[in-house]
Short mmCIF file of C-alpha atoms in Angstrom, two decimals:
data_model
loop_
_atom_site.label_atom_id
_atom_site.label_comp_id
_atom_site.label_asym_id
_atom_site.label_seq_id
_atom_site.Cartn_x
_atom_site.Cartn_y
_atom_site.Cartn_z
CA ALA A 208 87.77 89.49 124.93
CA LYS A 209 90.20 89.20 127.76
CA LYS A 210 90.48 85.99 129.73
CA MET A 211 88.32 85.78 132.86
CA GLU A 212 90.58 86.12 135.86
CA THR A 213 88.49 84.75 138.72
CA SER A 214 85.12 83.15 139.44
CA LEU A 215 82.68 82.50 142.27
CA TYR A 216 79.26 80.92 142.81
CA VAL A 217 76.12 82.42 144.36
CA GLU A 218 72.55 81.20 144.86
CA ARG A 219 70.39 82.56 142.05
CA LEU A 220 67.18 83.61 143.85
CA PRO A 221 68.82 85.57 146.72
CA PHE A 222 71.13 87.17 144.15
CA ILE A 223 68.16 88.31 142.03
CA ALA A 224 66.33 89.66 145.11
CA ALA A 225 69.40 91.66 146.16
CA LEU A 226 69.90 93.13 142.67
CA ARG A 227 66.23 94.09 142.46
CA ALA A 228 66.48 95.98 145.76
CA LEU A 229 69.70 97.72 144.84
CA SER A 230 68.47 98.68 141.37
CA LEU A 231 65.86 100.88 143.08
CA LEU A 232 68.72 103.18 144.06
CA VAL A 233 70.74 103.18 140.84
CA ASP A 234 71.10 106.78 139.66
CA GLN A 235 68.13 107.24 137.29
CA ARG A 236 70.09 109.65 135.09
CA PHE A 237 72.47 106.88 134.06
CA MET A 238 70.08 103.90 134.04
CA PHE A 239 70.31 103.28 130.29
CA SER A 240 73.88 104.47 129.74
CA SER A 241 77.28 102.79 130.02
CA SER A 242 78.18 104.90 133.06
CA VAL A 243 79.49 103.06 136.12
CA TYR A 244 76.66 104.70 138.09
CA ALA A 245 74.16 102.67 136.08
CA ARG A 246 75.62 99.58 137.76
CA VAL A 247 75.73 97.91 141.14
CA HIS A 248 79.15 97.75 142.76
CA ALA A 249 80.23 94.23 143.79
CA GLU A 250 83.17 93.17 145.94
CA ALA A 251 84.01 89.50 146.44
CA VAL A 252 86.21 88.64 149.41
CA GLY A 253 86.39 85.95 152.07
CA GLY A 254 83.43 83.85 150.91
CA THR A 255 81.05 86.80 150.66
CA LEU A 256 79.79 89.10 147.92
CA ARG A 257 79.07 92.65 149.06
CA LEU A 258 76.70 94.51 146.73
CA SER A 259 76.11 98.25 146.98
CA ALA A 260 74.40 101.07 145.08
CA THR A 261 73.96 104.82 145.54
CA ASN A 262 72.23 107.87 144.15
CA LYS A 263 74.87 110.06 145.84
CA ALA A 264 72.53 110.97 148.72
CA THR A 265 71.63 107.46 149.92
CA TRP A 266 73.71 104.26 150.03
CA LEU A 267 72.27 100.74 150.17
CA SER A 268 74.28 97.55 150.59
CA THR A 269 73.79 93.85 151.29
CA THR A 270 76.04 90.79 151.61
CA LEU A 271 75.53 87.30 150.15
CA PRO A 272 77.47 84.09 150.88
CA THR A 273 79.50 82.64 148.02
CA THR A 274 81.66 79.64 147.20
CA GLY A 275 84.72 79.51 144.97
CA GLU A 276 88.03 81.32 144.97
CA GLY A 277 86.84 84.56 143.36
CA ARG A 278 88.19 87.76 144.89
CA GLY A 279 88.02 91.27 143.52
CA VAL A 280 85.77 94.16 142.48
CA PHE A 281 83.41 94.32 139.50
CA LEU A 282 80.28 96.14 138.32
CA ILE A 283 76.86 94.62 137.55
CA PRO A 284 74.17 96.03 135.19
CA ALA A 285 71.50 95.04 137.70
CA ARG A 286 68.31 95.49 135.68
CA LEU A 287 69.69 93.59 132.70
CA VAL A 288 70.98 90.75 134.84
CA VAL A 289 67.69 90.43 136.75
CA SER A 290 65.64 90.38 133.53
CA VAL A 291 67.72 87.45 132.21
CA LEU A 292 68.48 85.42 135.36
CA ARG A 293 64.87 85.32 136.50
CA ASN A 294 64.15 83.01 133.53
CA TRP A 295 66.94 80.58 134.37
CA LYS A 296 66.19 77.35 136.23
CA ALA A 297 69.54 76.70 137.93
CA ASP A 298 69.82 77.10 141.71
CA VAL A 299 73.37 78.46 141.50
CA VAL A 300 74.93 81.05 139.18
CA ALA A 301 78.63 81.20 138.37
CA ILE A 302 80.19 84.66 138.10
CA ALA A 303 83.47 85.08 136.24
CA PHE A 304 85.04 88.51 135.95
CA GLY A 305 88.17 90.08 134.59
CA SER A 306 89.42 93.60 134.03
CA ASP A 307 86.71 94.79 131.65
CA SER A 308 83.82 92.29 131.63
CA VAL A 309 81.77 89.98 133.82
CA THR A 310 79.97 86.79 132.75
CA PHE A 311 77.08 85.08 134.52
CA SER A 312 76.55 81.43 133.64
CA ALA A 313 74.61 78.30 134.52
CA PRO A 314 74.23 74.94 132.76
CA GLY A 315 73.04 75.74 129.23
CA ALA A 316 73.03 79.53 129.69
CA SER A 317 75.50 82.40 129.67
CA LEU A 318 75.27 86.21 129.95
CA PRO A 319 78.45 88.21 129.20
CA CYS A 320 78.36 91.93 130.16
CA PRO A 321 80.87 94.77 129.68
CA MET A 322 81.27 96.46 133.02
CA GLY A 323 83.46 99.55 132.70
CA ASP A 324 86.24 100.47 135.07
CA PRO A 325 85.33 99.69 138.73
CA GLY A 326 87.91 102.26 139.78
CA LEU A 327 85.62 105.01 138.47
CA TRP A 328 82.90 104.02 140.94
CA THR A 329 83.95 106.42 143.69
CA ASN A 330 80.71 106.98 145.57
CA THR A 331 81.71 104.95 148.61
CA GLU A 332 79.65 105.28 151.78
CA PRO A 333 80.75 108.39 153.73
CA VAL A 334 81.90 108.38 157.34
CA ASP A 335 80.31 110.26 160.23
CA GLU A 336 82.31 110.08 163.46
CA THR A 337 79.23 111.09 165.48
CA LEU A 338 77.10 108.22 164.13
CA ARG A 339 75.92 105.93 166.91
CA MET A 340 73.11 103.47 167.49
CA ARG A 341 70.06 105.03 169.12
CA PHE A 342 67.64 102.13 169.41
CA THR A 343 66.52 98.81 167.90
CA THR A 344 63.03 97.70 167.00
CA GLU A 345 61.25 94.84 165.26
CA ALA A 346 61.00 95.18 161.49
CA SER A 347 57.20 94.84 161.64
CA GLU A 348 56.98 97.65 164.21
CA LEU A 349 59.08 99.94 162.03
CA SER A 350 56.91 99.07 159.00
CA ARG A 351 53.76 100.07 160.88
CA THR A 352 55.40 103.32 161.96
CA LEU A 353 56.46 104.19 158.42
CA ALA A 354 52.95 103.44 157.14
CA CYS A 355 51.56 105.96 159.65
CA THR A 356 54.02 108.75 158.82
CA LEU A 357 55.59 108.51 155.34
CA PRO A 358 52.38 109.29 153.41
CA PHE A 359 52.24 112.68 155.16
CA ALA A 360 55.76 113.87 154.26
CA ALA A 361 56.03 116.37 151.42
CA ALA A 362 57.55 115.26 148.12
CA GLN A 363 60.65 116.91 146.65
CA GLY A 364 59.67 120.13 144.90
CA GLU A 365 56.28 120.19 146.65
CA THR A 366 57.32 122.65 149.35
CA ASP A 367 59.84 125.43 149.96
CA LYS A 368 60.56 123.93 153.39
CA PRO A 369 63.05 121.05 152.92
CA GLN A 370 62.44 119.79 156.46
CA LEU A 371 58.90 118.77 155.44
CA THR A 372 60.41 116.22 153.02
CA ALA A 373 61.76 114.35 156.06
CA VAL A 374 60.32 112.34 158.92
CA HIS A 375 61.09 113.84 162.32
CA VAL A 376 62.28 111.24 164.83
CA ALA A 377 62.52 112.30 168.46
CA GLN A 378 63.91 110.02 171.16
CA ALA A 379 62.90 110.94 174.70
CA GLY A 380 63.87 108.34 177.26
CA LEU A 381 62.03 105.09 176.53
CA HIS A 382 59.79 106.56 173.83
CA VAL A 383 60.54 107.23 170.16
CA ARG A 384 58.11 109.54 168.40
CA TRP A 385 57.91 109.71 164.59
CA GLU A 386 56.03 112.50 162.80
CA ALA A 387 55.66 113.87 159.29
CA ALA A 388 53.66 116.75 157.82
CA ASN A 389 53.28 118.34 154.39
CA GLY A 390 51.54 121.54 155.43
CA HIS A 391 48.09 120.01 154.99
CA CYS A 392 48.13 116.74 156.93
CA LEU A 393 50.04 115.36 159.88
CA GLY A 394 50.82 111.75 160.80
CA THR A 395 52.44 110.72 164.09
CA ARG A 396 53.23 107.49 165.91
CA THR A 397 55.08 106.65 169.11
CA MET A 398 56.75 103.31 168.63
CA GLU A 399 57.90 100.48 170.82
CA ALA A 400 61.69 100.16 170.76
CA SER A 401 64.56 98.63 172.66
CA VAL A 402 66.32 101.82 173.63
CA ILE A 403 70.12 101.69 173.72
CA ASP A 404 70.52 104.97 175.60
CA ALA A 405 67.52 105.65 177.85
CA ASP A 406 68.88 109.08 178.82
CA ALA A 407 69.04 110.33 175.24
CA GLN A 408 66.97 113.41 174.39
CA GLU A 409 67.84 113.86 170.74
CA ASP A 410 66.05 114.12 167.42
CA CYS A 411 66.86 113.73 163.75
CA LEU A 412 65.35 114.46 160.33
CA LEU A 413 65.42 111.25 158.28
CA PRO A 414 64.83 111.76 154.52
CA ALA A 415 61.41 110.40 153.59
CA SER A 416 62.76 109.13 150.25
CA ALA A 417 65.37 106.99 152.04
CA LEU A 418 62.78 105.62 154.48
CA ALA A 419 60.45 104.80 151.59
CA LEU A 420 63.27 102.86 149.95
CA TRP A 421 63.89 101.00 153.21
CA GLY A 422 60.21 100.10 153.39
CA ARG A 423 60.38 98.52 149.93
CA VAL A 424 63.60 96.52 150.37
CA SER A 425 62.78 95.30 153.90
CA LYS A 426 59.20 94.24 153.19
CA GLY A 427 58.42 90.95 154.84
CA GLN A 428 61.53 90.85 157.02
CA THR A 429 61.14 89.61 160.59
CA THR A 430 64.53 90.60 161.99
CA MET A 431 65.38 93.46 164.32
CA VAL A 432 66.31 96.83 162.82
CA ALA A 433 68.99 99.05 164.35
CA VAL A 434 68.50 102.80 163.88
CA SER A 435 71.50 105.09 164.17
CA TRP A 436 72.17 108.74 163.46
CA GLY A 437 74.77 111.42 163.92
CA SER A 438 75.24 115.04 162.91
CA ARG A 439 75.41 114.28 159.16
CA LEU A 440 74.25 110.72 158.52
CA CYS A 441 71.54 108.27 159.55
CA ARG A 442 71.61 104.49 159.17
CA LEU A 443 69.18 101.58 159.29
CA GLU A 444 70.53 98.02 159.52
CA SER A 445 68.84 94.65 159.59
CA GLY A 446 70.02 91.11 159.00
CA ARG A 447 70.25 91.57 155.21
CA TYR A 448 70.51 95.25 154.33
CA ARG A 449 72.22 98.42 155.45
CA LEU A 450 70.97 101.84 154.35
CA THR A 451 72.86 105.07 154.99
CA ALA A 452 71.55 108.52 154.07
CA ARG A 453 72.39 112.14 154.63
CA THR A 454 70.25 113.73 157.34
CA LEU A 455 68.55 117.07 156.82
CA VAL A 456 70.00 119.89 158.89
CA ALA A 457 67.04 122.16 159.64
CA ARG A 458 64.66 123.03 162.44
CA TYR A 459 61.48 120.98 162.31
CA PRO A 460 58.30 123.03 162.84
CA GLU A 461 56.47 122.76 166.14
CA LEU A 462 53.37 120.70 165.38
CA GLU A 463 51.79 120.31 168.82
CA PRO A 464 49.80 123.59 168.64
CA ILE A 465 47.78 122.36 165.63
CA ILE A 466 46.74 119.09 167.30
CA PRO A 467 43.37 119.39 169.09
CA LYS A 468 43.78 118.97 172.84
CA GLU A 469 40.29 117.55 173.24
CA CYS A 470 37.79 115.94 170.91
CA VAL A 471 34.26 117.27 171.24
CA ILE A 472 32.88 114.86 168.65
CA ARG A 473 33.80 111.20 168.62
CA VAL A 474 32.68 108.55 166.17
CA SER A 475 33.93 105.01 165.55
CA VAL A 476 34.24 103.75 161.99
CA GLN A 477 36.00 100.81 160.35
CA ALA A 478 39.23 101.93 158.67
CA LYS A 479 38.74 99.99 155.41
CA PRO A 480 35.29 101.41 154.47
CA LEU A 481 36.50 104.91 155.39
CA LEU A 482 39.56 104.64 153.15
CA GLN A 483 37.48 103.22 150.31
CA ALA A 484 35.08 106.15 150.58
CA VAL A 485 37.88 108.74 150.58
CA ARG A 486 39.57 107.12 147.59
CA ALA A 487 36.30 107.08 145.69
CA LEU A 488 35.97 110.84 146.15
CA VAL A 489 39.53 112.07 145.80
CA ALA A 490 42.25 110.94 143.38
CA PRO A 491 45.42 109.79 145.18
CA MET A 492 47.50 112.67 143.81
CA GLU A 493 44.97 115.14 145.23
CA MET A 494 44.61 113.62 148.69
CA PRO A 495 46.98 115.98 150.57
CA TYR A 496 45.16 119.04 149.23
CA LYS A 497 41.44 118.34 148.91
CA SER A 498 38.96 118.77 151.75
CA LEU A 499 35.84 116.71 152.32
CA ALA A 500 32.72 117.81 154.13
CA ILE A 501 31.46 115.32 156.73
CA ARG A 502 27.88 114.91 157.97
CA ILE A 503 27.21 112.46 160.79
CA GLY A 504 23.96 110.64 161.51
CA ALA A 505 22.94 108.15 164.17
CA SER A 506 24.57 105.19 162.39
CA TRP A 507 26.24 106.64 159.32
CA MET A 508 28.79 109.21 158.21
CA LEU A 509 28.39 111.00 154.88
CA LEU A 510 31.52 112.24 153.11
CA ALA A 511 31.09 114.77 150.31
CA ARG A 512 33.49 116.46 147.94
CA GLU A 513 32.64 120.16 147.74
CA PRO A 514 34.26 122.00 144.79
CA ASP A 515 33.19 125.61 144.29
CA GLY A 516 30.56 125.35 147.00
CA ALA A 517 28.51 122.62 145.31
CA TYR A 518 28.49 118.95 146.30
CA GLN A 519 29.81 116.83 143.45
CA ALA A 520 29.91 113.33 144.94
CA THR A 521 29.12 111.60 148.22
CA GLN A 522 29.99 108.37 150.00
CA ARG A 523 28.16 106.90 153.02
CA VAL A 524 30.10 104.93 155.65
CA PRO A 525 28.53 102.97 158.56
CA CYS A 526 29.62 104.18 161.99
CA GLU A 527 28.82 103.72 165.66
CA GLY A 528 29.55 105.24 169.03
CA VAL A 529 28.64 108.84 168.09
CA GLU A 530 29.34 111.21 171.00
CA GLY A 531 29.13 114.97 171.54
CA ILE A 532 27.04 115.85 168.50
CA ASP A 533 23.43 116.77 167.81
CA LEU A 534 23.49 114.69 164.59
CA ARG A 535 23.11 117.80 162.44
CA ALA A 536 26.69 119.13 162.62
CA GLU A 537 28.95 119.42 159.64
CA PHE A 538 32.68 120.08 159.62
CA THR A 539 35.73 119.89 157.34
CA PHE A 540 37.91 116.83 156.94
CA GLY A 541 41.53 117.98 157.42
CA ILE A 542 43.86 119.65 159.92
CA ASP A 543 42.16 123.02 159.51
CA GLY A 544 38.96 121.42 160.71
CA GLN A 545 40.81 119.70 163.54
CA VAL A 546 39.84 116.14 162.72
CA LEU A 547 41.87 113.38 164.37
CA LEU A 548 42.06 109.82 163.08
CA TYR A 549 43.25 107.25 165.63
CA LEU A 550 44.42 103.95 164.11
#
């Protein structure tokens, strides 16, 4: 083996957390191969270690503080390193790297890894000259917004309309509206944001897969998130991570006509019992497609699955505040039946 050229030191737990997040984006086709795309790209310079990964459509990066004189570029087999380092007890890990290998060590432990040629890792983050910051928001506010919209976006291969695999974000003055639909269900939310350009009247299609990744890596963060987009790219940045993804260039369907303008029937129900009842009747993978019949009484709501015209299973949920109904009505749970859920 060749002599290690340079070394640096990084805190173990933040290093493991960063590698876990970045490994979510490592190209799945190369995960168990020796390809450079099965590894996380690392660059040590000026007391920092910049880690980045890509699946060639989305780029995720983070920066950690380091000590030592190490400078240079190397590749990390993230999943392997995480599986080993999580069992170590040391607070700090030493990283020594040369031209063809990298070694992680701590008192009484060592993990040498071949790394391949860093020069072959060419998927650097692209540049979009039109990219500019649109607004900032609290991480918790963005998390709530994603929870209200992402579940309604269509999965890849689920639709012949690529725009339905994205979340539509429309900025109009001081309001930012997020919406997603898969052809069966629609989820929308207007969020609170610190708007950078109050005169902006622009929208963007953010890939749902990239937003789902952001939701996983930013879970629990309390910092502000900056949201930017241009003609080709979108970007989310917080104190620890930066995610860049290609935007979808397509016209998003007009969804306002399918939203009921007035609600004839209103009923109040606790969200948790309602979700438990729906999950008991419909498997998660079927939820976007299956309809449930609803019957409302004076203090209860009965949900029933109705395959082939025959009730198969029912769930009763307590409710209150029934308005505009003679207590004998029955209607379909879903957009076709024009049912609105306000959370």
